[in-house]
Amino acid sequence: MATILLLAIAVVWLAYANGANDNFKGVATLFGSGTRDYPTALRWATVTTVAGSLASIVIGAGLVATFSGKGLVPDAVLADPGFMLSVGFAAAGTALLATRFGFPISTTHALVGGLVGAGLAAQGTSGVNLAALGATFVAPLLIAPVVAAALTALAHWTRRALGVSRDTCVCMGDEVRVVAPEPRGGLTAAAVAAPLPTLTVGSAEACAERYSGRVVGISVQALLDRLHVLSGGAVCFARGLNDTPKVVALLVTAQALHVPLTSLIVTVAMALGGLISARRVAETMSQRITPMNHGQGFTANLATAFLVIWASRWGLPVSTTHVSCGSLFGIGVVTGQARWATIGAIALAWMTTLPVAAALAAGAYLIAG
């Protein structure tokens, strides 16, 4: 009974850490592009993440089964509650450590590391099915960010091919006006036909790169603003849908609680983690990877939501972190504005997530045993 209680505490701790590190990732582009301020983006992230978490009760069974560890470690090991306890504490500790330093890491990777480390501690190399590890876990985690970056780059090039252009904003005073170069030099406030550039003169608050043109009579910029907000919600929904079953699997495998009740507990803890402790990772994702505008942020969210929802449907353990960061990397590459020092630091954090979680899980299992 004491082990089950400790396992429940570990699961709540992991869910909180997951929310702190992951909840804001879907709306990072809203904050980074200036579409929404931090509190508004965070509230939208919380609502849509909770919706995805609740939906996982119905359609997330595949991921619960995947992260039960069945097929990765022997059934005899899975039957030991101390095994899942070690995995939970290791994954939570890894996620909270990364959150403290503002690194967006994968809870999926931390869980996989925990499963591997505890499995090795329990039965040595026979305690981990390396073939299953590569095919079921590692391959989706490595491939997903590359696919996300490629989709984002493709969407960027498609936008340019369709001739959707951008206005450049110049901030010079309180009055907002549109100006363009005269044939003999100087500027005029008259409208100008393409291909001459359009300049918007306004205050700092009004200064932002915007898209011109209309689609079926609707302003491209107004349409993008709305779609961008919806896409951010879609990513958060997809993340809640994909991540909740992974955390739930720890308690379900130990036969401590059934799926619906465990999912509700995880949902509440995940929401609190995001509301209280998301700021450091939010700033990294929104401002330190690459500058972005509304359309680029929308494109990144669309690619992320598509990949994560598709993976959830088929029970593939992709990382929302890797996918969303991959999309942002794609923006930075195609615009030439990628901040490689930040990207390198994030990549290093990704590479160390699995071994750190494995070491913590192995240590916890040996202590508990």
Short mmCIF file of C-alpha atoms in Angstrom, two decimals:
data_model
loop_
_atom_site.label_atom_id
_atom_site.label_comp_id
_atom_site.label_asym_id
_atom_site.label_seq_id
_atom_site.Cartn_x
_atom_site.Cartn_y
_atom_site.Cartn_z
CA MET A 1 0.00 0.00 0.00
CA ALA A 2 2.84 2.40 0.83
CA THR A 3 4.45 1.74 -2.56
CA ILE A 4 1.18 2.47 -4.37
CA LEU A 5 0.82 5.74 -2.43
CA LEU A 6 4.37 6.73 -3.36
CA LEU A 7 3.64 5.81 -6.98
CA ALA A 8 0.57 8.06 -6.95
CA ILE A 9 2.73 10.91 -5.60
CA ALA A 10 5.30 10.26 -8.35
CA VAL A 11 2.60 10.37 -11.02
CA VAL A 12 1.21 13.67 -9.72
CA TRP A 13 4.73 15.10 -9.57
CA LEU A 14 5.42 13.92 -13.12
CA ALA A 15 2.15 15.41 -14.37
CA TYR A 16 3.00 18.75 -12.73
CA ALA A 17 6.49 18.68 -14.26
CA ASN A 18 5.01 17.82 -17.65
CA GLY A 19 2.63 20.78 -17.47
CA ALA A 20 5.41 23.15 -16.40
CA ASN A 21 7.69 22.10 -19.25
CA ASP A 22 5.14 21.37 -21.98
CA ASN A 23 1.85 23.25 -21.59
CA PHE A 24 3.02 26.53 -23.15
CA LYS A 25 4.70 24.97 -26.17
CA GLY A 26 1.56 25.04 -28.28
CA VAL A 27 1.06 28.77 -27.79
CA ALA A 28 4.72 29.81 -27.83
CA THR A 29 4.26 31.22 -31.33
CA LEU A 30 1.31 33.35 -30.17
CA PHE A 31 3.51 34.96 -27.53
CA GLY A 32 6.62 35.09 -29.72
CA SER A 33 4.90 36.78 -32.65
CA GLY A 34 3.04 39.26 -30.42
CA THR A 35 -0.35 37.85 -31.36
CA ARG A 36 -1.24 37.41 -27.67
CA ASP A 37 0.42 38.45 -24.40
CA TYR A 38 1.75 35.86 -21.95
CA PRO A 39 -1.25 35.62 -19.55
CA THR A 40 -3.77 35.33 -22.41
CA ALA A 41 -1.69 32.72 -24.23
CA LEU A 42 -1.22 30.73 -21.01
CA ARG A 43 -4.97 30.67 -20.27
CA TRP A 44 -5.72 29.47 -23.81
CA ALA A 45 -3.01 26.79 -23.46
CA THR A 46 -4.49 25.58 -20.18
CA VAL A 47 -8.06 25.30 -21.48
CA THR A 48 -7.11 23.44 -24.64
CA THR A 49 -4.60 21.16 -22.90
CA VAL A 50 -7.27 20.13 -20.41
CA ALA A 51 -9.63 19.39 -23.31
CA GLY A 52 -7.01 17.17 -24.95
CA SER A 53 -6.27 15.38 -21.68
CA LEU A 54 -9.95 14.57 -21.17
CA ALA A 55 -10.29 13.40 -24.77
CA SER A 56 -7.41 10.97 -24.20
CA ILE A 57 -9.69 8.95 -21.91
CA VAL A 58 -11.61 7.92 -25.02
CA ILE A 59 -8.99 7.76 -27.78
CA GLY A 60 -5.63 7.47 -26.01
CA ALA A 61 -5.68 3.74 -25.18
CA GLY A 62 -2.89 2.99 -27.67
CA LEU A 63 -0.42 5.22 -25.84
CA VAL A 64 -1.39 3.84 -22.43
CA ALA A 65 -0.50 0.41 -23.77
CA THR A 66 2.75 1.65 -25.35
CA PHE A 67 4.00 3.29 -22.17
CA SER A 68 2.99 0.43 -19.93
CA GLY A 69 6.45 -0.87 -20.82
CA LYS A 70 5.04 -4.15 -22.12
CA GLY A 71 7.38 -5.56 -24.77
CA LEU A 72 10.19 -3.23 -23.70
CA VAL A 73 10.85 -4.88 -20.33
CA PRO A 74 9.87 -8.38 -19.07
CA ASP A 75 6.39 -8.89 -17.60
CA ALA A 76 7.92 -10.00 -14.30
CA VAL A 77 9.60 -6.60 -13.95
CA LEU A 78 6.41 -4.73 -14.81
CA ALA A 79 4.57 -6.56 -12.04
CA ASP A 80 6.84 -4.90 -9.46
CA PRO A 81 5.27 -1.58 -8.30
CA GLY A 82 8.76 -0.39 -7.35
CA PHE A 83 9.69 -0.47 -11.03
CA MET A 84 7.02 2.05 -12.09
CA LEU A 85 7.74 4.10 -8.96
CA SER A 86 11.37 4.45 -10.07
CA VAL A 87 10.32 5.39 -13.61
CA GLY A 88 7.89 8.05 -12.38
CA PHE A 89 10.29 9.78 -10.00
CA ALA A 90 13.12 9.70 -12.55
CA ALA A 91 11.01 11.21 -15.35
CA ALA A 92 9.58 13.87 -13.03
CA GLY A 93 13.00 14.81 -11.68
CA THR A 94 14.45 15.10 -15.18
CA ALA A 95 11.58 17.29 -16.41
CA LEU A 96 11.67 19.59 -13.38
CA LEU A 97 15.44 20.00 -13.66
CA ALA A 98 15.13 21.02 -17.32
CA THR A 99 12.25 23.38 -16.51
CA ARG A 100 14.34 25.09 -13.85
CA PHE A 101 16.91 26.03 -16.51
CA GLY A 102 14.33 26.86 -19.20
CA PHE A 103 15.07 23.90 -21.50
CA PRO A 104 12.10 22.46 -23.41
CA ILE A 105 12.72 18.71 -23.16
CA SER A 106 10.59 15.69 -23.97
CA THR A 107 8.65 14.02 -21.17
CA THR A 108 8.36 11.11 -23.58
CA HIS A 109 12.14 10.85 -23.72
CA ALA A 110 12.34 11.07 -19.92
CA LEU A 111 9.82 8.25 -19.54
CA VAL A 112 11.67 6.07 -22.06
CA GLY A 113 14.91 6.74 -20.20
CA GLY A 114 13.24 5.81 -16.93
CA LEU A 115 11.90 2.55 -18.37
CA VAL A 116 15.33 1.64 -19.75
CA GLY A 117 17.26 2.59 -16.59
CA ALA A 118 14.94 0.75 -14.21
CA GLY A 119 14.84 -2.24 -16.56
CA LEU A 120 18.65 -2.45 -16.65
CA ALA A 121 18.81 -2.13 -12.86
CA ALA A 122 16.26 -4.90 -12.46
CA GLN A 123 17.66 -7.55 -14.81
CA GLY A 124 20.72 -6.16 -16.58
CA THR A 125 20.78 -6.22 -20.39
CA SER A 126 18.10 -8.92 -20.40
CA GLY A 127 15.77 -6.42 -18.74
CA VAL A 128 15.43 -4.27 -21.87
CA ASN A 129 14.31 -5.30 -25.35
CA LEU A 130 16.69 -3.19 -27.42
CA ALA A 131 14.95 -4.04 -30.72
CA ALA A 132 11.62 -2.78 -29.38
CA LEU A 133 13.36 0.30 -27.96
CA GLY A 134 14.70 1.27 -31.37
CA ALA A 135 11.63 0.51 -33.48
CA THR A 136 8.83 1.65 -31.17
CA PHE A 137 10.40 4.49 -29.19
CA VAL A 138 13.63 5.92 -30.57
CA ALA A 139 12.75 6.05 -34.28
CA PRO A 140 9.56 8.18 -33.87
CA LEU A 141 11.35 10.51 -31.44
CA LEU A 142 14.22 11.15 -33.87
CA ILE A 143 12.23 11.33 -37.10
CA ALA A 144 9.38 13.57 -35.89
CA PRO A 145 11.35 16.87 -35.49
CA VAL A 146 12.92 16.45 -38.93
CA VAL A 147 9.51 15.91 -40.52
CA ALA A 148 8.11 18.93 -38.62
CA ALA A 149 10.94 21.18 -39.84
CA ALA A 150 10.41 19.99 -43.42
CA LEU A 151 6.65 20.61 -43.29
CA THR A 152 7.17 24.12 -41.91
CA ALA A 153 9.72 24.96 -44.60
CA LEU A 154 7.40 23.58 -47.31
CA ALA A 155 4.51 25.72 -46.06
CA HIS A 156 6.76 28.81 -46.04
CA TRP A 157 7.83 28.23 -49.64
CA THR A 158 4.20 27.54 -50.65
CA ARG A 159 3.12 30.89 -49.19
CA ARG A 160 5.76 32.67 -51.24
CA ALA A 161 4.78 30.75 -54.37
CA LEU A 162 1.14 31.82 -53.93
CA GLY A 163 2.25 35.47 -53.84
CA VAL A 164 1.10 36.34 -50.31
CA SER A 165 3.35 39.29 -49.48
CA ARG A 166 4.27 41.10 -46.28
CA ASP A 167 4.13 44.75 -45.22
CA THR A 168 7.16 46.22 -43.46
CA CYS A 169 6.38 48.37 -40.44
CA VAL A 170 8.43 51.49 -39.61
CA CYS A 171 7.85 53.12 -36.20
CA MET A 172 8.24 56.91 -36.26
CA GLY A 173 5.50 58.44 -34.17
CA ASP A 174 1.95 58.17 -32.84
CA GLU A 175 0.08 58.34 -36.14
CA VAL A 176 -0.31 55.20 -38.24
CA ARG A 177 -0.06 55.89 -41.98
CA VAL A 178 0.86 53.98 -45.13
CA VAL A 179 3.68 55.52 -47.13
CA ALA A 180 5.49 54.60 -50.35
CA PRO A 181 8.37 56.05 -52.39
CA GLU A 182 7.59 58.69 -55.05
CA PRO A 183 9.09 58.33 -58.55
CA ARG A 184 11.34 61.39 -57.99
CA GLY A 185 12.32 60.47 -54.44
CA GLY A 186 10.71 61.11 -51.06
CA LEU A 187 7.57 59.52 -49.66
CA THR A 188 3.85 59.89 -50.20
CA ALA A 189 0.84 58.65 -48.25
CA ALA A 190 -0.95 57.43 -51.38
CA ALA A 191 -1.63 53.75 -52.03
CA VAL A 192 0.89 52.14 -54.35
CA ALA A 193 0.50 49.18 -56.67
CA ALA A 194 2.90 46.21 -56.45
CA PRO A 195 5.80 45.63 -56.75
CA LEU A 196 6.66 48.80 -54.82
CA PRO A 197 6.93 48.08 -51.07
CA THR A 198 4.36 49.33 -48.60
CA LEU A 199 5.47 50.92 -45.32
CA THR A 200 3.28 51.30 -42.24
CA VAL A 201 4.31 54.15 -39.94
CA GLY A 202 3.09 53.81 -36.38
CA SER A 203 3.81 53.57 -32.68
CA ALA A 204 5.89 50.74 -31.24
CA GLU A 205 2.74 48.95 -30.10
CA ALA A 206 1.37 48.96 -33.65
CA CYS A 207 4.65 48.00 -35.25
CA ALA A 208 4.58 44.44 -36.57
CA GLU A 209 5.23 42.61 -39.80
CA ARG A 210 1.89 41.96 -41.46
CA TYR A 211 0.58 40.12 -44.51
CA SER A 212 -1.23 41.90 -47.30
CA GLY A 213 -3.83 40.58 -49.73
CA ARG A 214 -7.31 39.05 -49.45
CA VAL A 215 -8.69 35.52 -49.65
CA VAL A 216 -12.35 35.21 -50.75
CA GLY A 217 -12.82 38.82 -49.71
CA ILE A 218 -11.27 38.40 -46.24
CA SER A 219 -8.07 40.17 -45.17
CA VAL A 220 -5.17 37.71 -45.09
CA GLN A 221 -3.88 39.28 -41.86
CA ALA A 222 -7.24 39.06 -40.06
CA LEU A 223 -7.67 35.48 -41.21
CA LEU A 224 -4.17 34.53 -40.06
CA ASP A 225 -4.68 36.07 -36.63
CA ARG A 226 -7.73 33.91 -36.01
CA LEU A 227 -6.25 30.77 -37.51
CA HIS A 228 -3.06 31.29 -35.52
CA VAL A 229 -4.97 31.32 -32.23
CA LEU A 230 -6.93 28.22 -33.26
CA SER A 231 -3.75 26.43 -34.34
CA GLY A 232 -2.13 27.14 -30.97
CA GLY A 233 -5.13 25.61 -29.27
CA ALA A 234 -4.92 22.62 -31.61
CA VAL A 235 -1.29 21.99 -30.62
CA CYS A 236 -2.13 22.18 -26.91
CA PHE A 237 -5.10 19.86 -27.43
CA ALA A 238 -2.85 17.42 -29.31
CA ARG A 239 -0.24 17.60 -26.55
CA GLY A 240 -2.77 16.85 -23.83
CA LEU A 241 -4.10 14.00 -25.95
CA ASN A 242 -0.62 12.56 -26.55
CA ASP A 243 1.05 13.10 -23.15
CA THR A 244 -1.70 12.29 -20.64
CA PRO A 245 -1.85 8.54 -21.47
CA LYS A 246 1.94 8.28 -21.06
CA VAL A 247 1.72 9.49 -17.45
CA VAL A 248 -1.49 7.56 -16.76
CA ALA A 249 0.25 4.32 -17.83
CA LEU A 250 2.41 4.37 -14.69
CA LEU A 251 -0.55 3.94 -12.33
CA VAL A 252 -2.62 1.78 -14.65
CA THR A 253 0.21 -0.71 -15.17
CA ALA A 254 0.62 -1.03 -11.42
CA GLN A 255 -3.15 -1.64 -11.24
CA ALA A 256 -3.47 1.17 -8.72
CA LEU A 257 -6.33 3.09 -10.37
CA HIS A 258 -8.44 2.78 -13.50
CA VAL A 259 -7.87 4.99 -16.54
CA PRO A 260 -10.66 7.64 -16.18
CA LEU A 261 -9.86 8.54 -12.55
CA THR A 262 -6.11 8.54 -13.16
CA SER A 263 -6.60 10.74 -16.23
CA LEU A 264 -8.56 13.29 -14.19
CA ILE A 265 -5.84 13.46 -11.54
CA VAL A 266 -3.14 13.84 -14.19
CA THR A 267 -5.15 16.53 -15.99
CA VAL A 268 -5.49 18.70 -12.88
CA ALA A 269 -1.80 18.37 -11.95
CA MET A 270 -0.72 19.10 -15.53
CA ALA A 271 -2.86 22.26 -15.66
CA LEU A 272 -1.43 23.53 -12.35
CA GLY A 273 2.13 22.88 -13.50
CA GLY A 274 1.58 25.02 -16.58
CA LEU A 275 -0.15 27.86 -14.74
CA ILE A 276 2.48 28.08 -11.99
CA SER A 277 5.83 27.13 -13.53
CA ALA A 278 5.79 27.57 -17.32
CA ARG A 279 7.47 30.97 -17.66
CA ARG A 280 11.12 29.95 -18.18
CA VAL A 281 10.40 27.43 -20.94
CA ALA A 282 7.87 29.84 -22.46
CA GLU A 283 10.54 32.50 -22.92
CA THR A 284 12.95 30.02 -24.50
CA MET A 285 10.38 28.71 -26.98
CA SER A 286 8.85 32.09 -27.81
CA GLN A 287 11.83 34.42 -27.99
CA ARG A 288 15.17 32.61 -28.08
CA ILE A 289 14.92 30.13 -30.98
CA THR A 290 13.98 32.46 -33.85
CA PRO A 291 12.02 35.66 -34.51
CA MET A 292 8.65 34.93 -36.11
CA ASN A 293 5.58 36.69 -37.43
CA HIS A 294 1.92 35.66 -37.37
CA GLY A 295 1.99 33.55 -40.51
CA GLN A 296 5.17 31.72 -39.59
CA GLY A 297 3.83 30.95 -36.13
CA PHE A 298 0.59 29.65 -37.62
CA THR A 299 2.51 27.43 -40.03
CA ALA A 300 4.64 25.94 -37.22
CA ASN A 301 1.55 25.21 -35.12
CA LEU A 302 -0.28 23.61 -38.01
CA ALA A 303 2.60 21.22 -38.73
CA THR A 304 2.96 20.37 -35.03
CA ALA A 305 -0.75 19.71 -34.45
CA PHE A 306 -1.02 17.52 -37.54
CA LEU A 307 1.95 15.34 -36.64
CA VAL A 308 1.08 14.93 -32.95
CA ILE A 309 -2.61 14.13 -33.53
CA TRP A 310 -1.70 11.67 -36.27
CA ALA A 311 0.85 9.97 -34.00
CA SER A 312 -1.66 9.79 -31.12
CA ARG A 313 -4.17 8.11 -33.40
CA TRP A 314 -1.67 5.33 -34.19
CA GLY A 315 -0.14 5.03 -30.72
CA LEU A 316 3.28 6.38 -31.78
CA PRO A 317 5.22 8.00 -28.90
CA VAL A 318 6.36 11.17 -30.64
CA SER A 319 7.45 14.09 -28.52
CA THR A 320 5.39 17.27 -28.78
CA THR A 321 8.52 19.11 -27.68
CA HIS A 322 10.62 17.71 -30.50
CA VAL A 323 7.88 18.35 -33.05
CA SER A 324 7.12 21.93 -31.95
CA CYS A 325 10.80 22.83 -31.63
CA GLY A 326 11.46 21.19 -35.01
CA SER A 327 8.81 23.44 -36.54
CA LEU A 328 10.45 26.52 -35.01
CA PHE A 329 13.86 25.34 -36.22
CA GLY A 330 12.33 25.10 -39.70
CA ILE A 331 11.19 28.74 -39.52
CA GLY A 332 14.66 29.85 -38.46
CA VAL A 333 16.33 27.94 -41.28
CA VAL A 334 14.11 29.22 -44.11
CA THR A 335 14.21 32.82 -42.85
CA GLY A 336 17.94 32.75 -42.05
CA GLN A 337 17.22 33.98 -38.49
CA ALA A 338 17.80 30.81 -36.50
CA ARG A 339 19.59 31.40 -33.20
CA TRP A 340 21.97 28.48 -33.35
CA ALA A 341 23.39 28.88 -29.84
CA THR A 342 19.92 28.32 -28.36
CA ILE A 343 19.14 25.51 -30.78
CA GLY A 344 22.43 23.83 -29.88
CA ALA A 345 21.69 24.10 -26.16
CA ILE A 346 18.23 22.59 -26.69
CA ALA A 347 19.69 19.75 -28.78
CA LEU A 348 22.21 19.03 -26.02
CA ALA A 349 19.40 18.92 -23.46
CA TRP A 350 17.57 16.44 -25.71
CA MET A 351 20.63 14.19 -25.99
CA THR A 352 21.12 14.11 -22.22
CA THR A 353 17.45 13.61 -21.27
CA LEU A 354 17.37 9.84 -21.81
CA PRO A 355 20.66 9.00 -20.03
CA VAL A 356 19.90 11.32 -17.11
CA ALA A 357 16.44 9.79 -16.64
CA ALA A 358 17.90 6.30 -17.01
CA ALA A 359 20.53 6.97 -14.33
CA LEU A 360 17.96 8.42 -11.94
CA ALA A 361 15.59 5.49 -12.49
CA ALA A 362 18.33 2.91 -12.02
CA GLY A 363 19.43 4.60 -8.79
CA ALA A 364 15.86 4.85 -7.51
CA TYR A 365 15.16 1.20 -8.31
CA LEU A 366 18.31 -0.01 -6.53
CA ILE A 367 17.46 2.10 -3.47
CA ALA A 368 13.83 0.92 -3.43
CA GLY A 369 14.93 -2.71 -3.90
#
